[in-house]
CSV table of C-alpha atoms and ligand atoms in Angstrom, one decimal:
chain,number,residue,atom,x,y,z
D,53,UNK,CA,-0.1,-0.3,0.0
D,54,UNK,CA,2.7,2.4,0.9
D,55,UNK,CA,4.7,1.7,-2.3
D,56,UNK,CA,1.5,2.1,-4.4
D,57,UNK,CA,1.5,5.4,-2.7
D,58,UNK,CA,4.9,6.5,-3.2
D,59,UNK,CA,4.9,5.2,-7.2
D,60,UNK,CA,1.2,7.7,-7.0
D,61,UNK,CA,3.2,10.7,-6.2
D,62,UNK,CA,6.4,9.8,-8.5
D,63,UNK,CA,3.7,9.6,-11.2
D,64,UNK,CA,1.8,12.4,-10.3
D,65,UNK,CA,4.7,14.7,-9.8
D,66,UNK,CA,6.1,13.7,-13.3
D,67,UNK,CA,2.8,14.7,-14.9
D,68,UNK,CA,2.9,17.6,-13.4
D,69,UNK,CA,5.8,18.8,-15.1
D,70,UNK,CA,4.3,17.9,-18.5
D,71,UNK,CA,1.2,19.9,-18.3
D,72,UNK,CA,2.1,23.2,-20.3
D,73,UNK,CA,-1.3,25.2,-20.0
D,74,UNK,CA,-3.8,26.0,-17.7
D,75,UNK,CA,-6.2,23.5,-19.0
D,76,UNK,CA,-4.0,20.7,-18.5
D,77,UNK,CA,-2.9,22.1,-15.0
D,78,UNK,CA,-7.4,22.0,-14.2
D,79,UNK,CA,-7.3,18.3,-15.5
D,80,UNK,CA,-4.2,17.1,-13.8
D,81,UNK,CA,-5.9,18.7,-10.5
D,82,UNK,CA,-9.0,16.7,-11.2
D,83,UNK,CA,-7.3,13.1,-12.3
D,84,UNK,CA,-5.2,13.5,-8.7
D,85,UNK,CA,-6.7,15.6,-5.9
D,86,UNK,CA,-10.3,15.9,-7.3
D,87,UNK,CA,-13.1,14.5,-5.4
D,88,UNK,CA,-13.0,11.4,-7.4
D,89,UNK,CA,-9.1,11.6,-7.9
D,90,UNK,CA,-6.5,8.7,-7.3
D,91,UNK,CA,-4.8,10.3,-4.0
D,92,UNK,CA,-8.8,10.9,-2.8
D,93,UNK,CA,-9.7,7.0,-3.8
D,94,UNK,CA,-6.3,6.2,-1.6
D,95,UNK,CA,-7.2,7.9,1.1
D,96,UNK,CA,-11.0,6.0,1.0
D,97,UNK,CA,-9.2,2.5,1.2
D,98,UNK,CA,-7.2,2.7,4.2
D,99,UNK,CA,-10.1,0.7,5.8
D,100,UNK,CA,-8.9,-2.2,3.5
D,101,UNK,CA,-5.8,-2.2,5.6
D,102,UNK,CA,-5.2,-3.8,9.4
D,103,UNK,CA,-5.7,-1.7,12.5
D,104,UNK,CA,-1.7,-0.9,13.6
D,105,UNK,CA,-1.1,-0.1,10.0
D,106,UNK,CA,-3.8,2.8,9.5
D,107,UNK,CA,-1.9,5.9,10.9
D,108,UNK,CA,0.9,5.6,9.3
D,109,UNK,CA,-0.6,5.2,6.0
D,110,UNK,CA,-2.9,8.2,6.5
D,111,UNK,CA,0.1,9.8,7.8
D,112,UNK,CA,1.9,9.1,4.5
D,113,UNK,CA,-1.0,9.6,2.3
D,114,UNK,CA,-1.5,13.3,3.9
D,115,UNK,CA,1.8,14.1,3.3
D,116,UNK,CA,1.6,12.6,-0.3
D,117,UNK,CA,-1.5,15.3,-0.4
D,118,UNK,CA,0.6,18.3,0.9
D,119,UNK,CA,3.6,17.5,-1.7
D,120,UNK,CA,1.4,17.5,-5.0
D,121,UNK,CA,-1.1,20.5,-3.4
D,122,UNK,CA,2.3,22.3,-3.2
D,123,UNK,CA,3.7,21.2,-6.9
D,124,UNK,CA,0.4,22.0,-8.2
D,125,UNK,CA,0.8,25.7,-6.9
D,126,UNK,CA,4.1,26.3,-7.6
D,127,UNK,CA,3.8,24.7,-11.5
D,128,UNK,CA,0.8,26.9,-11.4
D,129,UNK,CA,2.7,30.3,-10.7
D,130,UNK,CA,5.4,29.1,-13.2
D,131,UNK,CA,3.1,28.7,-15.9
D,132,UNK,CA,1.7,31.9,-15.6
D,133,UNK,CA,4.8,33.7,-15.3
D,134,UNK,CA,5.9,31.8,-18.3
D,135,UNK,CA,2.6,33.3,-20.1
D,136,UNK,CA,3.2,37.0,-19.2
D,137,UNK,CA,6.9,36.5,-20.3
D,138,UNK,CA,5.4,35.3,-23.3
D,139,UNK,CA,2.6,38.9,-23.8
D,140,UNK,CA,5.4,41.1,-22.6
D,141,UNK,CA,7.6,39.9,-25.1
D,142,UNK,CA,5.1,40.0,-28.1
D,143,UNK,CA,3.8,43.8,-27.1
D,144,UNK,CA,6.9,44.7,-26.7
D,145,UNK,CA,6.7,48.7,-27.5
D,146,UNK,CA,9.0,50.4,-29.6
D,147,UNK,CA,8.8,53.9,-27.9
D,148,UNK,CA,11.4,55.0,-31.1
D,149,UNK,CA,8.0,55.0,-33.4
D,150,UNK,CA,7.0,57.6,-35.0
D,151,UNK,CA,3.4,58.8,-33.1
D,152,UNK,CA,-0.1,58.6,-35.0
D,153,UNK,CA,-0.6,62.1,-36.3
D,154,UNK,CA,-4.2,63.5,-34.8
D,155,UNK,CA,-6.0,65.2,-38.0
D,156,UNK,CA,-7.1,68.9,-37.4
D,157,UNK,CA,-10.8,68.0,-38.7
D,158,UNK,CA,-12.1,70.3,-40.9
D,159,UNK,CA,-16.0,72.6,-41.4
D,160,UNK,CA,-18.7,70.7,-41.4
D,161,UNK,CA,-20.7,71.0,-44.8
D,162,UNK,CA,-23.2,72.6,-43.6
D,163,UNK,CA,-20.7,75.9,-42.0
D,164,UNK,CA,-19.1,75.8,-45.0
D,165,UNK,CA,-22.5,76.1,-47.5
D,166,UNK,CA,-23.2,78.9,-45.0
D,167,UNK,CA,-19.9,80.8,-45.4
D,168,UNK,CA,-20.5,80.5,-49.1
D,169,UNK,CA,-23.8,82.1,-48.8
D,170,UNK,CA,-22.9,84.8,-46.5
D,171,UNK,CA,-20.0,85.7,-48.6
D,172,UNK,CA,-22.4,85.9,-51.8
D,173,UNK,CA,-24.0,88.5,-49.8
D,174,UNK,CA,-21.9,90.3,-47.9
D,175,UNK,CA,-20.6,91.4,-51.6
D,176,UNK,CA,-24.2,92.5,-52.4
D,177,UNK,CA,-24.1,94.3,-48.9
D,178,UNK,CA,-26.0,92.3,-46.6
D,179,UNK,CA,-24.4,92.2,-43.3
D,180,UNK,CA,-25.1,89.1,-40.6
D,181,UNK,CA,-27.8,89.1,-38.1
D,182,UNK,CA,-28.2,86.7,-35.3
D,183,UNK,CA,-31.6,86.3,-33.5
D,184,UNK,CA,-32.7,83.4,-31.1
D,185,UNK,CA,-33.3,79.7,-32.1
D,186,UNK,CA,-36.3,79.6,-29.1
D,187,UNK,CA,-38.8,82.6,-30.0
D,188,UNK,CA,-42.5,83.5,-28.8
D,189,UNK,CA,-45.4,82.9,-30.6
D,190,UNK,CA,-45.9,86.6,-31.0
D,191,UNK,CA,-42.4,86.7,-32.9
D,192,UNK,CA,-42.9,83.5,-35.1
D,193,UNK,CA,-46.0,84.1,-36.0
D,194,UNK,CA,-48.2,87.2,-34.7
D,195,UNK,CA,-46.6,90.0,-35.5
D,196,UNK,CA,-45.8,88.3,-38.8
D,197,UNK,CA,-49.4,88.8,-40.0
D,198,UNK,CA,-50.5,85.9,-38.5
D,199,UNK,CA,-52.6,86.4,-35.1
D,200,UNK,CA,-53.6,83.1,-33.1
D,201,UNK,CA,-56.1,80.9,-34.9
D,202,UNK,CA,-54.7,82.1,-38.3
D,203,UNK,CA,-55.0,79.1,-40.6
D,204,UNK,CA,-51.8,79.8,-42.4
D,205,UNK,CA,-50.2,78.6,-39.2
D,206,UNK,CA,-50.5,75.1,-40.0
D,207,UNK,CA,-47.9,75.6,-43.1
D,208,UNK,CA,-45.5,75.0,-40.0
D,209,UNK,CA,-45.8,71.9,-37.6
D,210,UNK,CA,-44.5,73.1,-34.6
D,211,UNK,CA,-42.7,72.5,-31.1
D,212,UNK,CA,-44.3,74.2,-28.7
D,213,UNK,CA,-42.6,74.9,-24.9
D,214,UNK,CA,-45.3,76.6,-23.5
D,215,UNK,CA,-48.5,78.0,-24.8
D,216,UNK,CA,-46.0,81.1,-25.7
D,217,UNK,CA,-43.1,79.9,-26.3
D,218,UNK,CA,-41.8,77.8,-29.4
D,219,UNK,CA,-38.9,76.3,-31.5
D,220,UNK,CA,-38.9,78.7,-34.7
D,221,UNK,CA,-40.3,77.2,-37.1
D,222,UNK,CA,-38.6,79.3,-39.8
D,223,UNK,CA,-35.7,82.9,-39.3
D,224,UNK,CA,-38.5,85.4,-40.7
D,225,UNK,CA,-39.3,86.1,-36.7
D,226,UNK,CA,-35.9,87.5,-36.8
D,227,UNK,CA,-37.6,90.4,-39.5
D,228,UNK,CA,-39.2,91.4,-36.6
D,229,UNK,CA,-35.9,91.8,-34.3
D,230,UNK,CA,-34.0,93.7,-36.7
D,231,UNK,CA,-36.6,95.8,-37.4
D,232,UNK,CA,-37.0,96.7,-34.1
D,233,UNK,CA,-33.6,97.0,-33.3
D,234,UNK,CA,-32.9,99.3,-36.5
D,235,UNK,CA,-36.0,101.4,-37.1
D,236,UNK,CA,-35.8,104.1,-38.4
D,237,UNK,CA,-32.3,103.3,-40.2
D,238,UNK,CA,-32.7,101.7,-43.4
D,239,UNK,CA,-31.9,97.7,-43.5
D,240,UNK,CA,-30.0,95.0,-45.4
D,241,UNK,CA,-29.3,91.6,-43.7
D,242,UNK,CA,-29.0,88.0,-43.7
D,243,UNK,CA,-30.1,86.3,-40.7
D,244,UNK,CA,-28.9,82.4,-40.8
D,245,UNK,CA,-29.7,80.2,-38.8
D,246,UNK,CA,-31.5,76.7,-37.6
D,247,UNK,CA,-35.4,76.1,-37.7
D,248,UNK,CA,-37.2,73.2,-36.5
D,249,UNK,CA,-40.4,71.7,-38.0
D,250,UNK,CA,-42.5,68.2,-36.2
D,251,UNK,CA,-42.3,66.9,-39.2
D,252,UNK,CA,-42.4,63.2,-40.2
D,253,UNK,CA,-38.0,62.7,-40.8
D,254,UNK,CA,-37.5,61.3,-44.8
D,255,UNK,CA,-34.7,61.9,-47.0
D,256,UNK,CA,-36.2,65.4,-48.2
D,257,UNK,CA,-37.4,66.5,-45.2
D,258,UNK,CA,-35.6,66.7,-41.5
D,259,UNK,CA,-37.0,68.6,-38.0
D,260,UNK,CA,-34.0,70.3,-37.7
D,261,UNK,CA,-32.3,72.3,-40.3
D,262,UNK,CA,-31.0,76.0,-41.9
D,263,UNK,CA,-32.4,79.0,-43.3
D,264,UNK,CA,-31.2,82.2,-44.5
D,265,UNK,CA,-33.7,84.8,-44.1
D,266,UNK,CA,-33.1,88.1,-46.3
D,267,UNK,CA,-34.4,91.3,-45.6
D,268,UNK,CA,-34.2,94.9,-47.1
D,269,UNK,CA,-36.1,97.5,-45.9
D,270,UNK,CA,-35.7,101.1,-47.4
D,271,UNK,CA,-37.1,103.7,-49.6
D,272,UNK,CA,-38.3,102.6,-53.3
D,273,UNK,CA,-37.3,99.0,-53.2
D,274,UNK,CA,-39.5,97.0,-55.7
D,275,UNK,CA,-40.0,93.5,-56.8
D,276,UNK,CA,-37.2,94.1,-59.5
D,277,UNK,CA,-34.7,94.6,-56.2
D,278,UNK,CA,-36.0,91.3,-55.1
D,279,UNK,CA,-35.6,88.8,-57.7
D,280,UNK,CA,-32.2,90.7,-59.2
D,281,UNK,CA,-31.0,89.8,-55.9
D,282,UNK,CA,-31.7,86.2,-55.7
D,283,UNK,CA,-30.9,85.8,-59.6
D,284,UNK,CA,-27.5,87.1,-58.8
D,285,UNK,CA,-27.5,85.0,-55.7
D,286,UNK,CA,-28.6,81.8,-58.0
D,287,UNK,CA,-25.8,82.4,-60.4
D,288,UNK,CA,-23.3,82.9,-58.2
D,289,UNK,CA,-23.8,80.1,-55.6
D,290,UNK,CA,-25.0,77.6,-58.6
D,291,UNK,CA,-22.9,79.1,-61.3
D,292,UNK,CA,-23.0,82.1,-64.0
D,293,UNK,CA,-25.8,80.7,-67.1
D,294,UNK,CA,-28.6,80.2,-63.9
D,295,UNK,CA,-32.1,81.3,-64.9
D,296,UNK,CA,-34.7,81.9,-62.5
D,297,UNK,CA,-38.3,81.9,-62.4
D,298,UNK,CA,-41.2,83.5,-60.7
D,299,UNK,CA,-44.0,81.5,-59.2
D,300,UNK,CA,-47.2,83.9,-57.5
D,301,UNK,CA,-47.2,82.6,-53.9
D,302,UNK,CA,-48.6,83.2,-50.4
D,303,UNK,CA,-47.2,83.7,-47.4
D,304,UNK,CA,-48.7,86.0,-44.8
D,305,UNK,CA,-46.1,88.1,-44.0
D,306,UNK,CA,-45.3,89.2,-47.7
D,307,UNK,CA,-47.8,91.0,-50.5
D,308,UNK,CA,-47.1,89.6,-53.1
D,309,UNK,CA,-45.6,86.6,-52.3
D,310,UNK,CA,-43.7,84.4,-54.6
D,311,UNK,CA,-41.6,81.1,-54.8
D,312,UNK,CA,-38.6,81.5,-56.7
D,313,UNK,CA,-36.9,78.4,-59.1
D,314,UNK,CA,-34.0,78.0,-60.3
D,315,UNK,CA,-33.4,76.0,-64.3
D,316,UNK,CA,-32.3,72.5,-63.0
D,317,UNK,CA,-28.1,72.5,-62.5
D,318,UNK,CA,-27.6,68.4,-63.7
D,319,UNK,CA,-30.5,68.6,-66.6
D,320,UNK,CA,-30.8,72.8,-67.7
D,321,UNK,CA,-34.3,72.3,-68.1
D,322,UNK,CA,-34.7,69.0,-70.0
D,323,UNK,CA,-36.1,66.9,-66.7
D,324,UNK,CA,-34.1,64.8,-65.1
D,325,UNK,CA,-34.5,62.5,-61.3
D,326,UNK,CA,-33.2,65.7,-59.4
D,327,UNK,CA,-35.8,68.2,-60.4
D,328,UNK,CA,-38.4,65.5,-60.9
D,329,UNK,CA,-38.7,65.9,-64.7
D,330,UNK,CA,-40.0,69.3,-64.2
D,331,UNK,CA,-36.6,71.0,-65.3
D,332,UNK,CA,-36.8,73.6,-62.1
D,333,UNK,CA,-35.5,73.6,-59.0
D,334,UNK,CA,-37.4,75.5,-56.2
D,335,UNK,CA,-35.2,77.8,-54.3
D,336,UNK,CA,-36.7,80.0,-52.1
D,337,UNK,CA,-39.9,81.9,-50.8
D,338,UNK,CA,-40.0,85.3,-51.1
D,339,UNK,CA,-42.1,88.3,-51.2
D,340,UNK,CA,-42.6,92.2,-50.6
D,341,UNK,CA,-42.5,92.8,-46.4
D,342,UNK,CA,-46.4,92.8,-45.9
D,343,UNK,CA,-47.0,96.7,-44.5
D,344,UNK,CA,-48.8,95.2,-41.5
D,345,UNK,CA,-45.3,93.8,-40.5
D,346,UNK,CA,-43.4,96.6,-42.1
D,347,UNK,CA,-46.0,98.2,-39.7
D,348,UNK,CA,-45.2,96.2,-36.2
D,349,UNK,CA,-41.4,96.6,-36.7
D,350,UNK,CA,-42.2,100.5,-36.9
D,351,UNK,CA,-41.5,101.0,-40.4
D,352,UNK,CA,-44.5,103.5,-41.7
D,353,UNK,CA,-45.4,101.8,-44.8
D,354,UNK,CA,-46.3,104.4,-46.8
D,355,UNK,CA,-43.1,105.8,-46.6
D,356,UNK,CA,-41.3,102.6,-46.5
D,357,UNK,CA,-40.8,99.8,-48.6
D,358,UNK,CA,-38.3,96.1,-48.6
D,359,UNK,CA,-38.1,92.9,-49.8
D,360,UNK,CA,-37.7,89.2,-48.1
D,361,UNK,CA,-36.6,85.8,-48.7
D,362,UNK,CA,-35.7,82.6,-47.2
D,363,UNK,CA,-34.0,79.6,-48.5
D,364,UNK,CA,-32.6,76.9,-46.4
D,365,UNK,CA,-29.1,76.0,-46.3
D,366,UNK,CA,-28.9,72.2,-46.8
D,367,UNK,CA,-30.8,71.9,-50.3
D,368,UNK,CA,-28.7,73.9,-51.9
D,369,UNK,CA,-25.6,72.0,-50.7
D,370,UNK,CA,-27.7,68.6,-51.5
D,371,UNK,CA,-28.3,70.4,-55.2
D,372,UNK,CA,-24.5,71.6,-55.6
D,373,UNK,CA,-22.7,68.3,-54.3
D,374,UNK,CA,-25.2,65.9,-55.3
D,375,UNK,CA,-26.1,64.5,-51.9
D,376,UNK,CA,-29.7,62.5,-52.4
D,377,UNK,CA,-30.5,62.3,-48.3
D,378,UNK,CA,-30.5,65.3,-45.9
D,379,UNK,CA,-30.4,62.8,-43.2
D,380,UNK,CA,-27.0,62.6,-43.9
D,381,UNK,CA,-26.2,66.3,-43.0
D,382,UNK,CA,-26.9,65.2,-39.3
D,383,UNK,CA,-26.1,61.7,-39.2
D,384,UNK,CA,-22.7,62.4,-37.8
D,385,UNK,CA,-21.3,59.2,-39.8
D,386,UNK,CA,-17.4,60.5,-40.4
D,387,UNK,CA,-17.0,58.8,-44.5
D,388,UNK,CA,-20.1,61.1,-45.5
D,389,UNK,CA,-18.6,63.8,-43.8
D,390,UNK,CA,-14.8,63.9,-44.8
D,391,UNK,CA,-16.0,63.9,-48.3
D,392,UNK,CA,-17.0,67.8,-48.4
F,43,LIG,N1,-40.6,82.0,-44.0
F,43,LIG,C1,-41.2,81.2,-45.0
F,43,LIG,C2,-41.0,79.7,-44.7
F,43,LIG,O1,-40.1,79.1,-44.1
F,43,LIG,C3,-40.1,81.8,-46.3
F,43,LIG,C4,-40.3,83.2,-46.3
F,43,LIG,C5,-39.3,84.0,-46.0
F,43,LIG,C6,-41.1,83.4,-47.1
F,43,LIG,C7,-39.7,85.8,-46.6
F,43,LIG,C8,-41.2,85.0,-47.7
F,43,LIG,C9,-40.3,86.0,-46.9
F,43,LIG,O2,-41.6,79.2,-45.0
């Protein structure tokens, strides 16, 4: 019996040296020291021995068990060390390699487009005037000739913050802010900014987008000034060969109101997918400032006149760079943004 024990110990120690990884080590542990392991079984068989041999055998078995456990622990530590050495060797850091440069980034496509628009209007004498995104019902609608319950309010699906406060649905409330600030001086400004509409998001409509309002107030300003200003803008932004077309429209804050179209930049008017086979692209709503609006801004409509227009910003960029989905602008996908 004692011989068998010594043999088992020798065999176990040899097997332990063979174990090269943690799986092999776990197998070894189960095989020799586990509940059904060889040593445990040997300990159980102590009952088969004559009484006087039992204490000596029990002691020897416990000693063997302690030896094997210590050897197991030592082997496990050694294997862990070896593995760590291997990993360190593999991941050696070459501190002399040059670092990875962090790119400086660049302006968002919308910002670039806005800056092109500012530059064009700046050359025509328009200043940039900013007005807030969070507006009152009064400025967004009321003072623009749309009292409460005016049906034209339905043209703008609105994000309401309270009964009187909202996210501006267009940049037109800025008209009133500039007029009240500048009156009685003549005005020539653009008002760029984000607008918000409670709308279904599609490839052509976002609930947040930019507009650039234009406003000129002075003496003897006519529709001819409005049309020539927008024609000039279209030619500078899209190319000198562009033509514009005017259609009658309706806005409560302009009279008369117009819709300004431009011949399609892709097909030149023959009809294609971009212009939905009409040959024309809508570029802005516009019109002569309504007398009520002039008056609300402090200007006497018998003495003063003015024009206003409100093109978007993403749509012109979509046309110019052939982008077919407005959702790409604010989707934060660098693969898209890096192209511009
Ligand atoms: N504010 C109008 C819109 O958002 C556009 C517009 C601006 C029309 C100025 C006329 C004058 O649809």
